PDB file of C-alpha atoms and ligand atoms in Angstrom:
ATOM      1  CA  UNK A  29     -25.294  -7.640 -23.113  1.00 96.00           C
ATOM      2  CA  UNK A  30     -26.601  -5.797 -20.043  1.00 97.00           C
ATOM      3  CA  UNK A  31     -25.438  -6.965 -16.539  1.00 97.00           C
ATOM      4  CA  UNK A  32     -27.768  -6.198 -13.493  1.00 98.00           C
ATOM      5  CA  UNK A  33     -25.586  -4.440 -10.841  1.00 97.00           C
ATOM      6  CA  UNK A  34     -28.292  -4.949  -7.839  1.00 97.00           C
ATOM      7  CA  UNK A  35     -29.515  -1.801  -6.057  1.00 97.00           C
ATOM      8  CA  UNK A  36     -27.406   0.868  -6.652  1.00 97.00           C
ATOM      9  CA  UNK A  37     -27.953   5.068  -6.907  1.00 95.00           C
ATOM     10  CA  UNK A  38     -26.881   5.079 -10.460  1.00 96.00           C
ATOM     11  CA  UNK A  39     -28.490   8.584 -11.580  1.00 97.00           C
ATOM     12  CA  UNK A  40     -25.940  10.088 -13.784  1.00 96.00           C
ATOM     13  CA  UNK A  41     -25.172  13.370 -12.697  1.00 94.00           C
ATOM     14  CA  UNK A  42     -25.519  13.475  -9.144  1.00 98.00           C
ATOM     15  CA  UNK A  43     -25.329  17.158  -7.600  1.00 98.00           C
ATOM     16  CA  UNK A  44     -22.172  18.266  -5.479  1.00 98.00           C
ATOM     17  CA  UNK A  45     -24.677  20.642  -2.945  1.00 98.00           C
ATOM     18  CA  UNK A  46     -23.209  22.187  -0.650  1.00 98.00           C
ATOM     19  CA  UNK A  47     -25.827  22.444   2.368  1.00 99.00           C
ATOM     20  CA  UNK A  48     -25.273  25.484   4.872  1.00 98.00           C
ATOM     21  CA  UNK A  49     -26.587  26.008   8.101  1.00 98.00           C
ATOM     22  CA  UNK A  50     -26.441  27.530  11.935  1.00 98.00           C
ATOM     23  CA  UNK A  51     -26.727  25.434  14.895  1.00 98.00           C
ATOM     24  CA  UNK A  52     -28.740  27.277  17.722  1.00 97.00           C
ATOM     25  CA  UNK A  53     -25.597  29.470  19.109  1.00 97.00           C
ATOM     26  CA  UNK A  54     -25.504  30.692  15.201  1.00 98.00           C
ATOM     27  CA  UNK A  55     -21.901  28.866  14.052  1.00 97.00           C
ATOM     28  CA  UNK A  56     -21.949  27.785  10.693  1.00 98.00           C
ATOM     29  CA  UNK A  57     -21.595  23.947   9.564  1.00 98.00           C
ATOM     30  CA  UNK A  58     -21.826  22.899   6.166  1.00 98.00           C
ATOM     31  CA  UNK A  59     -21.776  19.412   4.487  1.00 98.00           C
ATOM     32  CA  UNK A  60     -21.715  17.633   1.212  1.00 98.00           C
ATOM     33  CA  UNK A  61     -24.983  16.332  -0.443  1.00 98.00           C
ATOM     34  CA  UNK A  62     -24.913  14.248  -3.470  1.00 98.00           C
ATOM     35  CA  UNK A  63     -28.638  13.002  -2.839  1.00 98.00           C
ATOM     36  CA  UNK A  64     -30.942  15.605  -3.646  1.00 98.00           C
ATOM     37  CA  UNK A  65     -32.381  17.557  -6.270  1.00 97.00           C
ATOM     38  CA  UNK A  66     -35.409  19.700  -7.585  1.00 98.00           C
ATOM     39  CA  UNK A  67     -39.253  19.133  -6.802  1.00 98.00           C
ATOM     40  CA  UNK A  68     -40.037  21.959  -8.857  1.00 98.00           C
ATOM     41  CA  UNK A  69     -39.582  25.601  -9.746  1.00 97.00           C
ATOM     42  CA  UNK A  70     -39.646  26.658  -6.225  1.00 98.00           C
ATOM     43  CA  UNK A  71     -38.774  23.555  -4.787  1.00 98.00           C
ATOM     44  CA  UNK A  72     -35.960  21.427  -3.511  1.00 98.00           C
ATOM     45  CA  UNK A  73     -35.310  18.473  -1.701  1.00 98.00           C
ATOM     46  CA  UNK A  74     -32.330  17.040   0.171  1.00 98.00           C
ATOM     47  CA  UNK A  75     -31.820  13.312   1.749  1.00 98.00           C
ATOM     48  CA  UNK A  76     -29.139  13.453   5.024  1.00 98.00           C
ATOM     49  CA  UNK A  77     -28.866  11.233   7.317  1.00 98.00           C
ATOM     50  CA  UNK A  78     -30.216  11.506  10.962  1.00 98.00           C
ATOM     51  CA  UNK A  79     -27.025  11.846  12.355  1.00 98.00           C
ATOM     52  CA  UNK A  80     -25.091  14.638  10.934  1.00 98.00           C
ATOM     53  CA  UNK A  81     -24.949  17.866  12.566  1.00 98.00           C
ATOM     54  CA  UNK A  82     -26.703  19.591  10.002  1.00 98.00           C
ATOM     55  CA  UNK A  83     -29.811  17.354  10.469  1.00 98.00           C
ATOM     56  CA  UNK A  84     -29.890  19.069  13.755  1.00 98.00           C
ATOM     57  CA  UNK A  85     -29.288  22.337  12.422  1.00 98.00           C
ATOM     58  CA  UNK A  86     -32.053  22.493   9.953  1.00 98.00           C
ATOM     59  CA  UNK A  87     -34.475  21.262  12.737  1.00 98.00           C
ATOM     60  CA  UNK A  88     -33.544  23.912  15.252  1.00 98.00           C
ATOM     61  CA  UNK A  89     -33.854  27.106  12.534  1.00 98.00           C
ATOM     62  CA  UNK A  90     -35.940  25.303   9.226  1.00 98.00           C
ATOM     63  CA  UNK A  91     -33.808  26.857   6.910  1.00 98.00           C
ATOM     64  CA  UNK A  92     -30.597  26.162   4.697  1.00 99.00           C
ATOM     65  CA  UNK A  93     -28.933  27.138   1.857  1.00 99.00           C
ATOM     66  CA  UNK A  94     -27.921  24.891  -0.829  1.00 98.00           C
ATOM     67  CA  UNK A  95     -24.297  26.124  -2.706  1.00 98.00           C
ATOM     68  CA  UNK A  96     -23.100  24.563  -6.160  1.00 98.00           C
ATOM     69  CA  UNK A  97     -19.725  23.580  -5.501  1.00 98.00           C
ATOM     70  CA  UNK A  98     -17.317  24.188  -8.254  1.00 98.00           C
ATOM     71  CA  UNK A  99     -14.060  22.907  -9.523  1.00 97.00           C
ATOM     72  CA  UNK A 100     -12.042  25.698  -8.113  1.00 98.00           C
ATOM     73  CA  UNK A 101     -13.212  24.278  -4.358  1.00 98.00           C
ATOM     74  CA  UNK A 102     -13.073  20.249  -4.725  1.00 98.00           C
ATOM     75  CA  UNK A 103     -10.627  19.809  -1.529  1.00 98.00           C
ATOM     76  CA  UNK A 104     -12.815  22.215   0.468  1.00 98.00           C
ATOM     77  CA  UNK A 105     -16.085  20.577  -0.649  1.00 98.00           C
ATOM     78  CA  UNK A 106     -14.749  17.138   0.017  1.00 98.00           C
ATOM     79  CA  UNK A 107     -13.639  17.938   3.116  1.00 98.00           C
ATOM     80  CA  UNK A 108     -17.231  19.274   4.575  1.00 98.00           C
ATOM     81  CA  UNK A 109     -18.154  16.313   3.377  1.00 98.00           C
ATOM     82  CA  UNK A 110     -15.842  13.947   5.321  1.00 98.00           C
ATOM     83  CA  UNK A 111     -15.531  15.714   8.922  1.00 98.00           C
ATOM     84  CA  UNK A 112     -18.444  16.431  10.972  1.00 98.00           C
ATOM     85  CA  UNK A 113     -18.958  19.567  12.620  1.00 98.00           C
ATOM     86  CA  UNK A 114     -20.268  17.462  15.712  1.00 98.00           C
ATOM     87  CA  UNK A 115     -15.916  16.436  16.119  1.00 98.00           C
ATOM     88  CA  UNK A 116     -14.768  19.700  14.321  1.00 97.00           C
ATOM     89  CA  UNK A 117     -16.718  22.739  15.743  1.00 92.00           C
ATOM     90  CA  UNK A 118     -14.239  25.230  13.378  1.00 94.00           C
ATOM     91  CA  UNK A 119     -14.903  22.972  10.620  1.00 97.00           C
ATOM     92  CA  UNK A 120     -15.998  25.772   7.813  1.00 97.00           C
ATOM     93  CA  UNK A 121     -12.703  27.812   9.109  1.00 97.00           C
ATOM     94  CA  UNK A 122     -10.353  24.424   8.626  1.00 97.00           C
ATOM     95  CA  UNK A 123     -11.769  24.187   5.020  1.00 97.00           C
ATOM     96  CA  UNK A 124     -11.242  27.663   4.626  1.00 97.00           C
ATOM     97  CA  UNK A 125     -14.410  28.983   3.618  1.00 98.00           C
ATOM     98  CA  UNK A 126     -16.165  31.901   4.836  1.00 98.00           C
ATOM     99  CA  UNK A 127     -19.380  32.804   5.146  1.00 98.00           C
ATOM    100  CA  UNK A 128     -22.465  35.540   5.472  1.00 98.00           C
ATOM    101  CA  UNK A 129     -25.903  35.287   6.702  1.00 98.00           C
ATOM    102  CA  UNK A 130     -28.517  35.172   4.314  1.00 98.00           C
ATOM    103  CA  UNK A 131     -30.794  37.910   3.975  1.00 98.00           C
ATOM    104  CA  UNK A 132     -33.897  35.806   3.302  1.00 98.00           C
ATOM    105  CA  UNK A 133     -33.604  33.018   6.095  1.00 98.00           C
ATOM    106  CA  UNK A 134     -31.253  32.239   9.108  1.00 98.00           C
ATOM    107  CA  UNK A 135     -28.710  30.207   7.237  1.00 98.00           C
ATOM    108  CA  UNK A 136     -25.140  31.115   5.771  1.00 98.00           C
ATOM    109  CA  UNK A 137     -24.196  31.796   2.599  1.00 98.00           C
ATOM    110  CA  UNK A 138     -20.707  30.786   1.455  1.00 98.00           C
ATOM    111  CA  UNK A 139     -18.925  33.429   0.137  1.00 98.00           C
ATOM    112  CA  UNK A 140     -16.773  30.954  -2.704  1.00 98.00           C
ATOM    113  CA  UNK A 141     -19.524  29.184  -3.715  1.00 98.00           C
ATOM    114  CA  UNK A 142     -20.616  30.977  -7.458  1.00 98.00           C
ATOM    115  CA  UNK A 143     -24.575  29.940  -6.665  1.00 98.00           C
ATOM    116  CA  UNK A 144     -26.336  29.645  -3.394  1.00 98.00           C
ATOM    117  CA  UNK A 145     -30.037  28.745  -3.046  1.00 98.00           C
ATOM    118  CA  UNK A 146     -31.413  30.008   0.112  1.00 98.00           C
ATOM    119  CA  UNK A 147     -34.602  27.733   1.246  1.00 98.00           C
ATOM    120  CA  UNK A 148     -37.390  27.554   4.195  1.00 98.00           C
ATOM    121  CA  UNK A 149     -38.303  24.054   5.158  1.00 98.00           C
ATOM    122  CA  UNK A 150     -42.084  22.674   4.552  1.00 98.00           C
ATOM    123  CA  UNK A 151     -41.422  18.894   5.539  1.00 98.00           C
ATOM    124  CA  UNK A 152     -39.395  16.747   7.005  1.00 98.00           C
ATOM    125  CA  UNK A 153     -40.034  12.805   6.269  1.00 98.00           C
ATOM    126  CA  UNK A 154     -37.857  10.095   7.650  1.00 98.00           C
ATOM    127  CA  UNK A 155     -36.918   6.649   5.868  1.00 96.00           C
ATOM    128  CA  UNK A 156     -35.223   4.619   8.451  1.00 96.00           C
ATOM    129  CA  UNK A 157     -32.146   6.510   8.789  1.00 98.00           C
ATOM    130  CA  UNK A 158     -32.468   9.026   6.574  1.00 98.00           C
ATOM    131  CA  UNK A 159     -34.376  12.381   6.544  1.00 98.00           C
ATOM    132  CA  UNK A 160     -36.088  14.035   3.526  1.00 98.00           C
ATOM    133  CA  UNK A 161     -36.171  17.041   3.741  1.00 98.00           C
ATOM    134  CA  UNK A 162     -38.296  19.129   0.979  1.00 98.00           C
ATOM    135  CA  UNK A 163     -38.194  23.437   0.976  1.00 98.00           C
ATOM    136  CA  UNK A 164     -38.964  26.027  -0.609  1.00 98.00           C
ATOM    137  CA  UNK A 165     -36.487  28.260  -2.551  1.00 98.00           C
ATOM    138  CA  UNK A 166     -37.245  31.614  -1.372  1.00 98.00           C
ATOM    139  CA  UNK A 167     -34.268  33.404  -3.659  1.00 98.00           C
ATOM    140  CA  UNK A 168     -31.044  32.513  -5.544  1.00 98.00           C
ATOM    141  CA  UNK A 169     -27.327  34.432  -4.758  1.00 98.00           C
ATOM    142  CA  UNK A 170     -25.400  34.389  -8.113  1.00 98.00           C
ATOM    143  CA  UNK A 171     -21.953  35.500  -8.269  1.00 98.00           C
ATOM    144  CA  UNK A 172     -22.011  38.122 -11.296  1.00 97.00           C
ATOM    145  CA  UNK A 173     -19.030  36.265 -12.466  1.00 97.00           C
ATOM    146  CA  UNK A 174     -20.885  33.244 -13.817  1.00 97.00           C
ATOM    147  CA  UNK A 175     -23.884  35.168 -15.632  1.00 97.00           C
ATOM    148  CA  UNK A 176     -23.978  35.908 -19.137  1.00 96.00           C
ATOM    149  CA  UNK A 177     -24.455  39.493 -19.953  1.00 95.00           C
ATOM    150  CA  UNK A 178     -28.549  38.526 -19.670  1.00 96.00           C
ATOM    151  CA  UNK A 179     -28.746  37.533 -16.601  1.00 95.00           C
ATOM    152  CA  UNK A 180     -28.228  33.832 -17.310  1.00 96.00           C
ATOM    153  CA  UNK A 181     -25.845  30.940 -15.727  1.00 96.00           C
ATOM    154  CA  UNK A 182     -23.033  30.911 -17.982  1.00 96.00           C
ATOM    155  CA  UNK A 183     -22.210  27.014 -17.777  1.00 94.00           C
ATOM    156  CA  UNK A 184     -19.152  27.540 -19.147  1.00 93.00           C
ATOM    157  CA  UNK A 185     -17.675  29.942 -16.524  1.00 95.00           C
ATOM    158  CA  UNK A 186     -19.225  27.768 -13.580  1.00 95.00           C
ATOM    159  CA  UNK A 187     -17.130  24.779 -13.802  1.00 96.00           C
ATOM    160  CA  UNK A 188     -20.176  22.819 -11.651  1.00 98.00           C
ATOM    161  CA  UNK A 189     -18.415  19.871 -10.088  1.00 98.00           C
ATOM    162  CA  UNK A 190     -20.891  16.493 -10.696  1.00 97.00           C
ATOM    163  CA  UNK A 191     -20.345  13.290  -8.418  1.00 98.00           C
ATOM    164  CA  UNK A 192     -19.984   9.973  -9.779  1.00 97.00           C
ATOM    165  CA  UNK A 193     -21.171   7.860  -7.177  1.00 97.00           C
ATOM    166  CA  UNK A 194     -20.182   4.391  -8.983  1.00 97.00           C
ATOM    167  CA  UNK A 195     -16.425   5.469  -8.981  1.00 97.00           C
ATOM    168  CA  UNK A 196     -16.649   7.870  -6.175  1.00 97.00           C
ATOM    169  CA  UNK A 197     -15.310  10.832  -8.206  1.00 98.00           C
ATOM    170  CA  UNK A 198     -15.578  14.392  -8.928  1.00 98.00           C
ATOM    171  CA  UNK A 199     -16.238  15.725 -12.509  1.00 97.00           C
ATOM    172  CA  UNK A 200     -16.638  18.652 -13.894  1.00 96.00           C
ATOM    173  CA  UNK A 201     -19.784  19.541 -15.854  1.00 93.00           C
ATOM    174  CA  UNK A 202     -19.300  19.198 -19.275  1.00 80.00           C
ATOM    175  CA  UNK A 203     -19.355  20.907 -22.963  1.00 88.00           C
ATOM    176  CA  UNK A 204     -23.257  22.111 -24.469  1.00 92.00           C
ATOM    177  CA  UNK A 205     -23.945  19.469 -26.650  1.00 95.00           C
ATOM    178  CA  UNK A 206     -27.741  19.949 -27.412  1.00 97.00           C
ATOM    179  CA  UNK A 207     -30.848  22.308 -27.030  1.00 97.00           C
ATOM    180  CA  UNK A 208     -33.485  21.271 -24.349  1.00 97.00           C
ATOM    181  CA  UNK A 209     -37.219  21.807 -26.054  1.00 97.00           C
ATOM    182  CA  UNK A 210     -35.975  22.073 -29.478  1.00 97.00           C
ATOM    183  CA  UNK A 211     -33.534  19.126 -30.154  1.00 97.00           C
ATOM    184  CA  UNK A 212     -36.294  16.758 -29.904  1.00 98.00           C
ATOM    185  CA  UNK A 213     -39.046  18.554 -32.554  1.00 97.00           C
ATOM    186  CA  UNK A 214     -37.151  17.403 -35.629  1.00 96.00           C
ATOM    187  CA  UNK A 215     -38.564  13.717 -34.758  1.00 97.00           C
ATOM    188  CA  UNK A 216     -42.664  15.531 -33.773  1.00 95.00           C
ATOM    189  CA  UNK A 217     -42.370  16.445 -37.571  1.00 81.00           C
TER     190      UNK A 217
HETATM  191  C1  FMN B  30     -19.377  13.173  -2.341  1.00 94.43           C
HETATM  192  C2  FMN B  30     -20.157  13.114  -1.047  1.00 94.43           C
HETATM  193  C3  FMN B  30     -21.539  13.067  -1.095  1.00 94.43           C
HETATM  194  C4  FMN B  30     -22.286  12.971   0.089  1.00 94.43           C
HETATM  195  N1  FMN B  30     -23.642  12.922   0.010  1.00 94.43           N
HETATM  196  C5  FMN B  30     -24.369  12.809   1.147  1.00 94.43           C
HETATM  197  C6  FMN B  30     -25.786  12.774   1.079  1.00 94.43           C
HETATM  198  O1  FMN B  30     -26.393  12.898   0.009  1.00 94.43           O
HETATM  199  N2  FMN B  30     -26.472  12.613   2.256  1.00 94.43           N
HETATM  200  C7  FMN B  30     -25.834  12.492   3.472  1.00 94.43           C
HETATM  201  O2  FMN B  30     -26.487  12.347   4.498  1.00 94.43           O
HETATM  202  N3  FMN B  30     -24.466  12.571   3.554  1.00 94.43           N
HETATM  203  C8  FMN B  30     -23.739  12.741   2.434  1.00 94.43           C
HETATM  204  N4  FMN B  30     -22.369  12.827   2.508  1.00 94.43           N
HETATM  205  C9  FMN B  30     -21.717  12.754   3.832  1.00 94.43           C
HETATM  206  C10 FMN B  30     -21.784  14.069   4.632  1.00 94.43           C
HETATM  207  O3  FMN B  30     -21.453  15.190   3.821  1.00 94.43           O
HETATM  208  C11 FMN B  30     -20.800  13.986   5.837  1.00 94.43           C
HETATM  209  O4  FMN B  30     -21.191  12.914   6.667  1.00 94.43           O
HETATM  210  C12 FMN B  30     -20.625  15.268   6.613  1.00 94.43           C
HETATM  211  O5  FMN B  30     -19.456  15.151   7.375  1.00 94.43           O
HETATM  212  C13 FMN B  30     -21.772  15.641   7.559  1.00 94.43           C
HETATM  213  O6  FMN B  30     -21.414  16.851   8.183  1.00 94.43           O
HETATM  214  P1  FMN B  30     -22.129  17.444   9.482  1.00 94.43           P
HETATM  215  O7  FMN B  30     -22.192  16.353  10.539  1.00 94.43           O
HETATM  216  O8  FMN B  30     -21.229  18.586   9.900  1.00 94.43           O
HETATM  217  O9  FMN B  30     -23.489  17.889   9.080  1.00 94.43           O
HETATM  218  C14 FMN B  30     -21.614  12.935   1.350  1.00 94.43           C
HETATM  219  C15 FMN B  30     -20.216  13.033   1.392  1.00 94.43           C
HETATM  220  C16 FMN B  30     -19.495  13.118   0.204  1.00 94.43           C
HETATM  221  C17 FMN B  30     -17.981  13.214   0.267  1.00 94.43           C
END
């Protein structure tokens, strides 16, 4: 039997981004974002809402950077996501995370976060009370600690946290269990 739950955001895994930014005197502010995901190779898009302080950020310089939070920084990543840096103006230093600036647009990196994609904003679209914001990824900062020895994302050292938005929890991304492009040929034969 299948029950209908009504309008919900029921995509199973929803990112934990961490989304990094300067206001116009240069502090830092970061904040959790479960809504938003690729466009394609080069692109990415995030949905915030009007309000936050990073929404004001990423108007004044066009430019983020989008961290995968991990398992090793849940409290610190829940917190940014839970304070606003409009009440908290040392808000990255309560959570204890430090940053630098990027060397490919004027946003911060965070130093703890294992992957950090650094992006230029090409549009900004608003849906009522929320903005979309769509832009380009213009390089990717990789911890060498999560990278096979060729160069890829080890998935197994990352510990990727994944939000469950039904039962408002964190959860770690899980075991391989298949390969993408391949699994799928042994029903083309
Ligand atoms: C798990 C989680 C996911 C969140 N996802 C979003 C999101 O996708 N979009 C959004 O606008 N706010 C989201 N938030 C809320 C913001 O992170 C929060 O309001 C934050 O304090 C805004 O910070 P700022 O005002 O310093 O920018 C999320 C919070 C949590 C805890």
């Amino acid at each position: 039997m299948k029950k209908n739950l009504g309008p919900n955001p029921y995509i199973y895994p929803q990112p934990v981004l961490i989304v990094a930014t300067y206001d116009e005197d240069n502090n830092p502010d970061a904040m959790n974002v479960a809504y938003g995901g690729i466009v394609n190779s080069n692109r990415l898009q995030i949905n915030i809402g009007v309000r936050h302080k990073t929404s004001d950020n990423i108007k004044a310089k066009q430019a983020f950077t989008v961290g995968i939070a991990d398992e090793a920084h849940i409290v610190e990543a829940d917190y940014v996501g839970i304070i606003s840096g409009h009440n908290e103006p040392d808000k990255l230093a309560k959570a204890g995370l430090h940053t630098i600036k990027s060397e490919f647009v004027d946003a911060p990196l965070i130093k703890e976060l294992p992957i950090t994609m650094e992006c230029k904003v090409e549009e900004i679209h608003q849906y009522d009370q929320t903005l979309r914001i769509v832009a380009e990824i213009v390089n990717v900062s990789v911890d060498e600690a999560v990278l096979t020895a060729d160069g890829k994302i080890d998935t197994a050292k990352l510990h990727a946290l994944c939000y469950d938005s039904s039962n408002r929890a964190y959860l770690a991304l899980g075991k391989k269990v298949g390969t993408a492009f391949s699994d799928g040929k042994k029903l083309a034969e």
